[in-house]
Tab-separated table of C-alpha atoms in Angstrom:
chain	number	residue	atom	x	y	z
A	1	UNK	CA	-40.866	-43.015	23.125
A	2	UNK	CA	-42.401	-46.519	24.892
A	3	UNK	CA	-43.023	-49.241	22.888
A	4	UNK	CA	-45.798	-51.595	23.371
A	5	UNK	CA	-44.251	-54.808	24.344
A	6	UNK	CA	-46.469	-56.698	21.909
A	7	UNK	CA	-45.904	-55.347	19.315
A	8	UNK	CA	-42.393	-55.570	19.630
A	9	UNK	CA	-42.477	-59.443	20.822
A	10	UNK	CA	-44.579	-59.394	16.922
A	11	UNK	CA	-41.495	-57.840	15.179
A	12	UNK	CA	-39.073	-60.127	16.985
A	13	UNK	CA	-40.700	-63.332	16.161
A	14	UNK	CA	-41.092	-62.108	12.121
A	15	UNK	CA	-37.427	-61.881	11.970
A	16	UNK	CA	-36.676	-64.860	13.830
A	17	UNK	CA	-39.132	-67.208	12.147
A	18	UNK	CA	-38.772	-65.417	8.567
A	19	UNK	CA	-42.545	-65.230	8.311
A	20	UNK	CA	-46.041	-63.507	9.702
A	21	UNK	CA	-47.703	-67.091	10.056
A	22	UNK	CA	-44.836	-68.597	12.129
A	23	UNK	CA	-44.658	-65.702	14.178
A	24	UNK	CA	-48.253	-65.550	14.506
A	25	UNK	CA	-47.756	-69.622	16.129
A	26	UNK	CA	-44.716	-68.715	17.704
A	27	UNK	CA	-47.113	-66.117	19.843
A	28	UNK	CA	-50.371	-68.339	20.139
A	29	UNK	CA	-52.335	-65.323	17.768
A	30	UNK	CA	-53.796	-64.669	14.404
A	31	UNK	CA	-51.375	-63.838	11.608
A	32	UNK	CA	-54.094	-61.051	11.284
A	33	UNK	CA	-53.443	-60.070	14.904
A	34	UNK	CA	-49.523	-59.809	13.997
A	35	UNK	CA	-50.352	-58.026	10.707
A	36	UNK	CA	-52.215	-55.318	13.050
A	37	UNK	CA	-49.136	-54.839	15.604
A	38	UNK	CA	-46.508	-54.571	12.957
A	39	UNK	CA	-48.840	-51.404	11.173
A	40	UNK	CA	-49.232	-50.113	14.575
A	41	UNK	CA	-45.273	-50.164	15.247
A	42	UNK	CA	-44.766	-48.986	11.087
A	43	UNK	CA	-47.477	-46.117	11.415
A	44	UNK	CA	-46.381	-44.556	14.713
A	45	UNK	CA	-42.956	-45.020	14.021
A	46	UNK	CA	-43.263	-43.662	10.422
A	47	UNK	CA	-41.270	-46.117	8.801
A	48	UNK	CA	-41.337	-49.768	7.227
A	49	UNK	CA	-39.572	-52.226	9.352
A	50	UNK	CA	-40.396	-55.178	7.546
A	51	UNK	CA	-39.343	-56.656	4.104
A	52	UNK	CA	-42.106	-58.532	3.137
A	53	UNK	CA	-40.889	-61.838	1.597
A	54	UNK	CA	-39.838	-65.140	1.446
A	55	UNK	CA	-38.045	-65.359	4.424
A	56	UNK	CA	-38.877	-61.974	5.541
A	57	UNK	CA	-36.411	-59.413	6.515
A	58	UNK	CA	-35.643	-55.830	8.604
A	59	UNK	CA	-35.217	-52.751	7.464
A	60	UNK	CA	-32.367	-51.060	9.631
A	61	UNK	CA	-34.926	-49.867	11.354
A	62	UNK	CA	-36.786	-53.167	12.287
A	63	UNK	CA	-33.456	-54.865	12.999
A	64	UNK	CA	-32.266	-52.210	15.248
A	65	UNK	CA	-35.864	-51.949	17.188
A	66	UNK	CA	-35.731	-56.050	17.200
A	67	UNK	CA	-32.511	-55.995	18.920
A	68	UNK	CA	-34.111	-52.990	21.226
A	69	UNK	CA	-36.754	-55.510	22.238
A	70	UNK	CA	-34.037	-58.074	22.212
A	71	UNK	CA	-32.654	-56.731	25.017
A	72	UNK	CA	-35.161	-55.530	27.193
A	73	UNK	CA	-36.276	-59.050	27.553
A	74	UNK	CA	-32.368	-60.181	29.150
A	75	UNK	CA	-32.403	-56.953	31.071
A	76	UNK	CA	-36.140	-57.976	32.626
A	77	UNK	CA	-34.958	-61.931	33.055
A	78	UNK	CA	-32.065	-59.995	35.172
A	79	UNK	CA	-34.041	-58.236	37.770
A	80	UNK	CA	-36.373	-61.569	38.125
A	81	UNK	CA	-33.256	-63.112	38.918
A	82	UNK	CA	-32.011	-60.609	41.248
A	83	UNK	CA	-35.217	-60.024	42.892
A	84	UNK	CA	-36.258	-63.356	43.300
A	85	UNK	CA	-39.732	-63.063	40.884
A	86	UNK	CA	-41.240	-65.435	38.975
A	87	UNK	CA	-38.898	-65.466	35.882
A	88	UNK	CA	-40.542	-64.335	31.967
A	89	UNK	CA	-42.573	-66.724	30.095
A	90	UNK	CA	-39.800	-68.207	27.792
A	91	UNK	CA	-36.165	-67.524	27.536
A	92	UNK	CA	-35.071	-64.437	27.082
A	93	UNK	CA	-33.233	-64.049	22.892
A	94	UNK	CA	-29.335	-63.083	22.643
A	95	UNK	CA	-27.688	-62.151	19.295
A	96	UNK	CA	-24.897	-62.586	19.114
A	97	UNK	CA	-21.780	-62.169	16.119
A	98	UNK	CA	-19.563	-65.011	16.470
A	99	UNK	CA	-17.121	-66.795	13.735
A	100	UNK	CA	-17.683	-69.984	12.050
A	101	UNK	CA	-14.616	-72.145	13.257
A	102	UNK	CA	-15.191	-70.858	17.287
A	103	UNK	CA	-18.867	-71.974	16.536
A	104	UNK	CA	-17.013	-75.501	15.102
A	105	UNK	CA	-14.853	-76.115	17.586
A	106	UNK	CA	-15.250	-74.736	21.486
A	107	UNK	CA	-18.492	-71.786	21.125
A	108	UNK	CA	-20.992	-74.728	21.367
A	109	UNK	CA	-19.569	-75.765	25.115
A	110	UNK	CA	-20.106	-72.148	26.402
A	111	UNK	CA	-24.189	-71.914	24.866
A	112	UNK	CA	-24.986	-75.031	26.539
A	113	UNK	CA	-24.000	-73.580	29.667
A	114	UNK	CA	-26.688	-71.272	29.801
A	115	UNK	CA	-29.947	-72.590	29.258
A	116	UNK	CA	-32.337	-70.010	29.978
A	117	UNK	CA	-31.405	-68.237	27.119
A	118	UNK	CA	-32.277	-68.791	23.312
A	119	UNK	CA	-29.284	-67.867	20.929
A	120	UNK	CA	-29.494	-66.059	17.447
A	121	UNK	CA	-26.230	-66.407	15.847
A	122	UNK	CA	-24.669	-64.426	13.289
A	123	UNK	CA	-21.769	-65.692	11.473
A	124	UNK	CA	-18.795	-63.828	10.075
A	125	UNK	CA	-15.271	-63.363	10.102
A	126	UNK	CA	-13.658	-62.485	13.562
A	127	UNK	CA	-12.345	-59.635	11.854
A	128	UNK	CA	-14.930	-58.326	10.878
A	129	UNK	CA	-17.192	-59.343	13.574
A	130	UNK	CA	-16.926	-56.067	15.779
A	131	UNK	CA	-18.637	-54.355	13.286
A	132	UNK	CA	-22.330	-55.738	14.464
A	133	UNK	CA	-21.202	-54.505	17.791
A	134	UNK	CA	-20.502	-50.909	16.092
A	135	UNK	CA	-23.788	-50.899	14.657
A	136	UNK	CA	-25.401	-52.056	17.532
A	137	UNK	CA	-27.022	-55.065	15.905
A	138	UNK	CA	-25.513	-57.414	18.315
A	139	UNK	CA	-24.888	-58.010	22.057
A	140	UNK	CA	-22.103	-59.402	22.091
A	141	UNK	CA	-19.691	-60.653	19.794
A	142	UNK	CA	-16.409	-63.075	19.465
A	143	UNK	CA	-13.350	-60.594	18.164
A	144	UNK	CA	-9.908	-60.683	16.681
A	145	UNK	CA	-9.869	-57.235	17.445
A	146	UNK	CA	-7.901	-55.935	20.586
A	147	UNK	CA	-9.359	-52.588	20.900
A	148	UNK	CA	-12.741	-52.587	22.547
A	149	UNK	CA	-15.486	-51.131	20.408
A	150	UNK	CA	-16.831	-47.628	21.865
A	151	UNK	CA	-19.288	-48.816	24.615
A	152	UNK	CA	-18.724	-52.425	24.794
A	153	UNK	CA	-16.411	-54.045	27.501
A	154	UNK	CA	-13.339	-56.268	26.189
A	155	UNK	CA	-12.171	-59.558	27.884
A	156	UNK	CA	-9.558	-61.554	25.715
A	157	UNK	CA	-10.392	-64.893	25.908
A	158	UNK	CA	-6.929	-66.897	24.345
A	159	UNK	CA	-6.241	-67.839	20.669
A	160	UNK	CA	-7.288	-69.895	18.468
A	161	UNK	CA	-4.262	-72.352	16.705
A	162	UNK	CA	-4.770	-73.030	12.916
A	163	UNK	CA	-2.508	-75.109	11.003
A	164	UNK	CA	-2.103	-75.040	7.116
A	165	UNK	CA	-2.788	-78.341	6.257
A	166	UNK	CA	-3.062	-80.396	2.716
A	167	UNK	CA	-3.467	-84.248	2.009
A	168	UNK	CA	-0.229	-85.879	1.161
A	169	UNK	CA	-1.407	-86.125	-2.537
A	170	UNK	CA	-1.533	-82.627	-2.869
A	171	UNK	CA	1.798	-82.361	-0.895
A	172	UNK	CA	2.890	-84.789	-3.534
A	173	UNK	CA	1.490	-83.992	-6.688
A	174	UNK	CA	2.341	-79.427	-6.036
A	175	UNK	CA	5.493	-79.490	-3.573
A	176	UNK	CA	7.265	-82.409	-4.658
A	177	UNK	CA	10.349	-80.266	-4.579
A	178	UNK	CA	9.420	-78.111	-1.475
A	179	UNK	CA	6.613	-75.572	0.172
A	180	UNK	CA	8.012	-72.858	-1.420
A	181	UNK	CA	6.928	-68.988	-2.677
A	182	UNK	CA	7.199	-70.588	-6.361
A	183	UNK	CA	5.047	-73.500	-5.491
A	184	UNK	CA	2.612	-71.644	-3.168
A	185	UNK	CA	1.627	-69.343	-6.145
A	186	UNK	CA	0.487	-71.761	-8.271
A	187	UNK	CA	-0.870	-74.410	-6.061
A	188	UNK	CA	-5.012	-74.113	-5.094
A	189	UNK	CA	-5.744	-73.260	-1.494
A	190	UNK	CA	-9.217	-72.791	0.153
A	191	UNK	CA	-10.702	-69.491	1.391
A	192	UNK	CA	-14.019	-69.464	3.568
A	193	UNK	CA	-14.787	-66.271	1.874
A	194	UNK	CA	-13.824	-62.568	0.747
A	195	UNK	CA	-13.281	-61.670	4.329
A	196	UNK	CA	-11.155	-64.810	5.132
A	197	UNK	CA	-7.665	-63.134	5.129
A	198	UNK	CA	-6.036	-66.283	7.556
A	199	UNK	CA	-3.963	-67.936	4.361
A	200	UNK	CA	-2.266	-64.748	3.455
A	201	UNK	CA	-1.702	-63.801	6.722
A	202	UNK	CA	0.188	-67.373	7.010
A	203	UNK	CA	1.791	-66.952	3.561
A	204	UNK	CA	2.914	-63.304	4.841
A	205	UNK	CA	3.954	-64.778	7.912
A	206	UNK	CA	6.650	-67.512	6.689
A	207	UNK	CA	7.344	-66.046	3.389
A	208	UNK	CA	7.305	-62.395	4.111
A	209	UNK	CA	6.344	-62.192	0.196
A	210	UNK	CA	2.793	-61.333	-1.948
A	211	UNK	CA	1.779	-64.586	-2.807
A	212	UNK	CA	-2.213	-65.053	-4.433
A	213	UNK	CA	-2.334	-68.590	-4.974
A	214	UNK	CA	-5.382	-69.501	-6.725
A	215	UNK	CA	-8.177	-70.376	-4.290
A	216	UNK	CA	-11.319	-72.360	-3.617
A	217	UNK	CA	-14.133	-70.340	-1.935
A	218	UNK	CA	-15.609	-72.543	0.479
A	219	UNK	CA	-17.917	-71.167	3.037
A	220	UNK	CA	-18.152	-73.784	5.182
A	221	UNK	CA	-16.245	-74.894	8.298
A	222	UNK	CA	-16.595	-78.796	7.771
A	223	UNK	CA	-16.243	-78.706	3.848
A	224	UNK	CA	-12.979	-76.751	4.771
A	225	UNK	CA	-11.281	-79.812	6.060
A	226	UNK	CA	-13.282	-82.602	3.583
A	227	UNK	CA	-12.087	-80.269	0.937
A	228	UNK	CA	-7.937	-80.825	2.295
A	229	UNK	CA	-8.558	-83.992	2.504
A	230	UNK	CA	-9.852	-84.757	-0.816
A	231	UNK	CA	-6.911	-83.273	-2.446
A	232	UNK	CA	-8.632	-80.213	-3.549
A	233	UNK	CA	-6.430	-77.586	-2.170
A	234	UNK	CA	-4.283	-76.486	1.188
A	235	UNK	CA	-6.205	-74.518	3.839
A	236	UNK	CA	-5.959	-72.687	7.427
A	237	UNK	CA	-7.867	-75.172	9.699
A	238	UNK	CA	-8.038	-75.005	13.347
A	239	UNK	CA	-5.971	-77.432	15.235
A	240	UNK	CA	-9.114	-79.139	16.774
A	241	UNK	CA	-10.974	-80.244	13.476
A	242	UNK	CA	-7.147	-81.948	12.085
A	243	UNK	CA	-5.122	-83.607	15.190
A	244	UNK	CA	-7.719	-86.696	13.652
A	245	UNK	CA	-7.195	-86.523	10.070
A	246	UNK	CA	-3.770	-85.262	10.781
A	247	UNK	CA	-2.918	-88.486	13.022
A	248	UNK	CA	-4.467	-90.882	10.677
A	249	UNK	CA	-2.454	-89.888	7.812
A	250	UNK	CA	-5.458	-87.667	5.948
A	251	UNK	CA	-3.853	-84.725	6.609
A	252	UNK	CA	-0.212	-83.179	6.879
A	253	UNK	CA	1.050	-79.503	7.764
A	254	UNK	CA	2.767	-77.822	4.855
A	255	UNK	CA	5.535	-76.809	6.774
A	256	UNK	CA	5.654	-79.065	10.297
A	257	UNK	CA	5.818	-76.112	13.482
A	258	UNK	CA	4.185	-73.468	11.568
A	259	UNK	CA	1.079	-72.467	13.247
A	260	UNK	CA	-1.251	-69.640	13.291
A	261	UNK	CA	-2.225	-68.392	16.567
A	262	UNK	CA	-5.187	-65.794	16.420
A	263	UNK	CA	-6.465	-63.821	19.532
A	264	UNK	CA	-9.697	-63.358	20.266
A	265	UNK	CA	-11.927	-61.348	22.594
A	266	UNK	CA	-15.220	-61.540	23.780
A	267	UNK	CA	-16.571	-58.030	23.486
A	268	UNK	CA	-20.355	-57.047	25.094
A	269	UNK	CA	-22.056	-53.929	24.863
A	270	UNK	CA	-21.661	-52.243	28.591
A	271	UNK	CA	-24.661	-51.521	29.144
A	272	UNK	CA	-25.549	-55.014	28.667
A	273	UNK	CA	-22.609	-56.470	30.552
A	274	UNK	CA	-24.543	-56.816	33.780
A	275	UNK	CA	-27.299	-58.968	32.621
A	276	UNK	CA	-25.070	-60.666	30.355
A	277	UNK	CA	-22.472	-61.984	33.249
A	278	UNK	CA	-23.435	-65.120	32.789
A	279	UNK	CA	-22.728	-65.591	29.433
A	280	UNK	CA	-19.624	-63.951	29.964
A	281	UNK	CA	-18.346	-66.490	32.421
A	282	UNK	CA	-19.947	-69.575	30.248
A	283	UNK	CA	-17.758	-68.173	27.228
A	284	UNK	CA	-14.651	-67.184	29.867
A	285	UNK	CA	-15.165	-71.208	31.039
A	286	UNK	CA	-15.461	-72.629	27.760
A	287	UNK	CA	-12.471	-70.598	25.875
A	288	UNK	CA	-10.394	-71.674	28.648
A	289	UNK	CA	-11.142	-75.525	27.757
A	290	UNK	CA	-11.092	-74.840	23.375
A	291	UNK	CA	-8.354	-71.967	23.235
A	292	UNK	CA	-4.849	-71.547	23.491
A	293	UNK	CA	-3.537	-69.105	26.169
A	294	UNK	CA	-2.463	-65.548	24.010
């Protein structure tokens, strides 16, 4: 089945701007005319793509059709490049699964060094981020996995150092006598969320014990490390965001020469991988510069 491009550039810019009227400016047409493209797409395709709301949303279908269009656009900007035409009108859109404290600390360096290309994040755990790869809602993604995902090529890319880290009034007040399993139990910690799994797997690590300390849920790179230093609890941040705060006496390791090394990969789906080399060297470059060799 072909698709008409328009009416696919009208379902991209929906879920990208959240609405019919900023997609509608976002193409330089009527929201009407967008209104008539998506019923086009629904009708012929026999299915709602669109969750009408406030922001609006994609059905599984819409979201997998978006990232269809998605990626015709970066596989078009590649044969301009190759052949030497007159590139697209606009950059080309990459989604891409990626977790919050790469985006914090090195993934940043790596976007900037491709700008002919507009990125559309998604956030989640690097454990859990291979799963948009699986269900093909992503490009590309940033792994702690180290088995490729069916169809995608794998390229570790180094690890990322955490270090579990408190303020020396919490150190004071909850392990006056020592970081140990007894104290760890009761004392608060901070989790980014559900999926965050990085304190037990350093409480597992150096205790070799079930420990389920009480916890702040803090999604929230930044807040992570206010949230240590403000005494609230003892966290799992990434060596980058606490050499500062650690130096200035903000911040101390629980246990001194205890880090966390995680490995991660930069996974893209292969039949993307050509078009995508860029990006692929930009992150290669940039992990190089913000990681730890594995």
């Amino acid at each position: 089945m072909q698709f008409d491009p328009q009416h696919l550039a009208a379902l991209s810019a929906i879920l990208s701007r959240g609405s019919f009227e900023a997609a509608a400016a976002d193409l330089s047409v009527t929201p009407s005319a967008i209104s008539q493209r998506i019923k086009a797409l629904e009708d012929r395709l026999g299915t709602s793509l669109i969750n009408r709301g406030t922001p609006c949303t994609g059905t599984p279908a819409g979201i997998r059709l978006a990232k269809h269009a998605e990626d015709v656009g970066i596989l078009e900007a590649q044969v301009s490049r190759e052949l030497s035409l007159d590139a697209a009108p606009g950059p080309a859109r990459l989604r891409i699964a990626v977790n919050a404290d790469s985006l914090a600390t090195w993934f940043v360096n790596a976007m900037a060094a491709v700008p002919d290309v507009l990125f559309d994040l998604v956030i989640d755990d690097q454990d859990h981020s291979a799963d948009w790869l699986r269900r093909g809602e992503v490009s590309a993604a940033i792994t702690a996995s180290t088995k490729p995902v069916t169809g995608c090529d794998m390229h570790p890319i180094g690890a990322l150092r955490y270090i579990a880290t408190a303020s020396p009034s919490f150190l004071d007040q909850w392990f006056a006598e020592g970081v140990t399993a007894k104290a760890l139990a009761v004392a608060p910690c901070l989790t980014f969320n559900a999926k965050d799994g990085l304190q037990r797997a350093w409480l597992q690590e150096n205790f070799d014990t079930r420990i389920s300390p009480p916890t702040h849920f803090l999604p929230s790179t930044q807040a992570f490390v206010d949230a240590a230093r403000h005494g609230m609890g003892w966290g799992m941040n990434p060596v980058q965001l606490v050499r500062g705060p650690i130096r200035n006496g903000r911040l101390a390791p629980l246990i001194p020469k205890t880090p966390l090394d995680v490995p991660l990969a930069w996974q893209v789906s292969r039949i993307m991988a050509p078009a995508l080399e860029p990006v692929t060297k930009a992150v290669k470059q940039a992990a190089t510069k913000g990681l730890i060799p594995d």
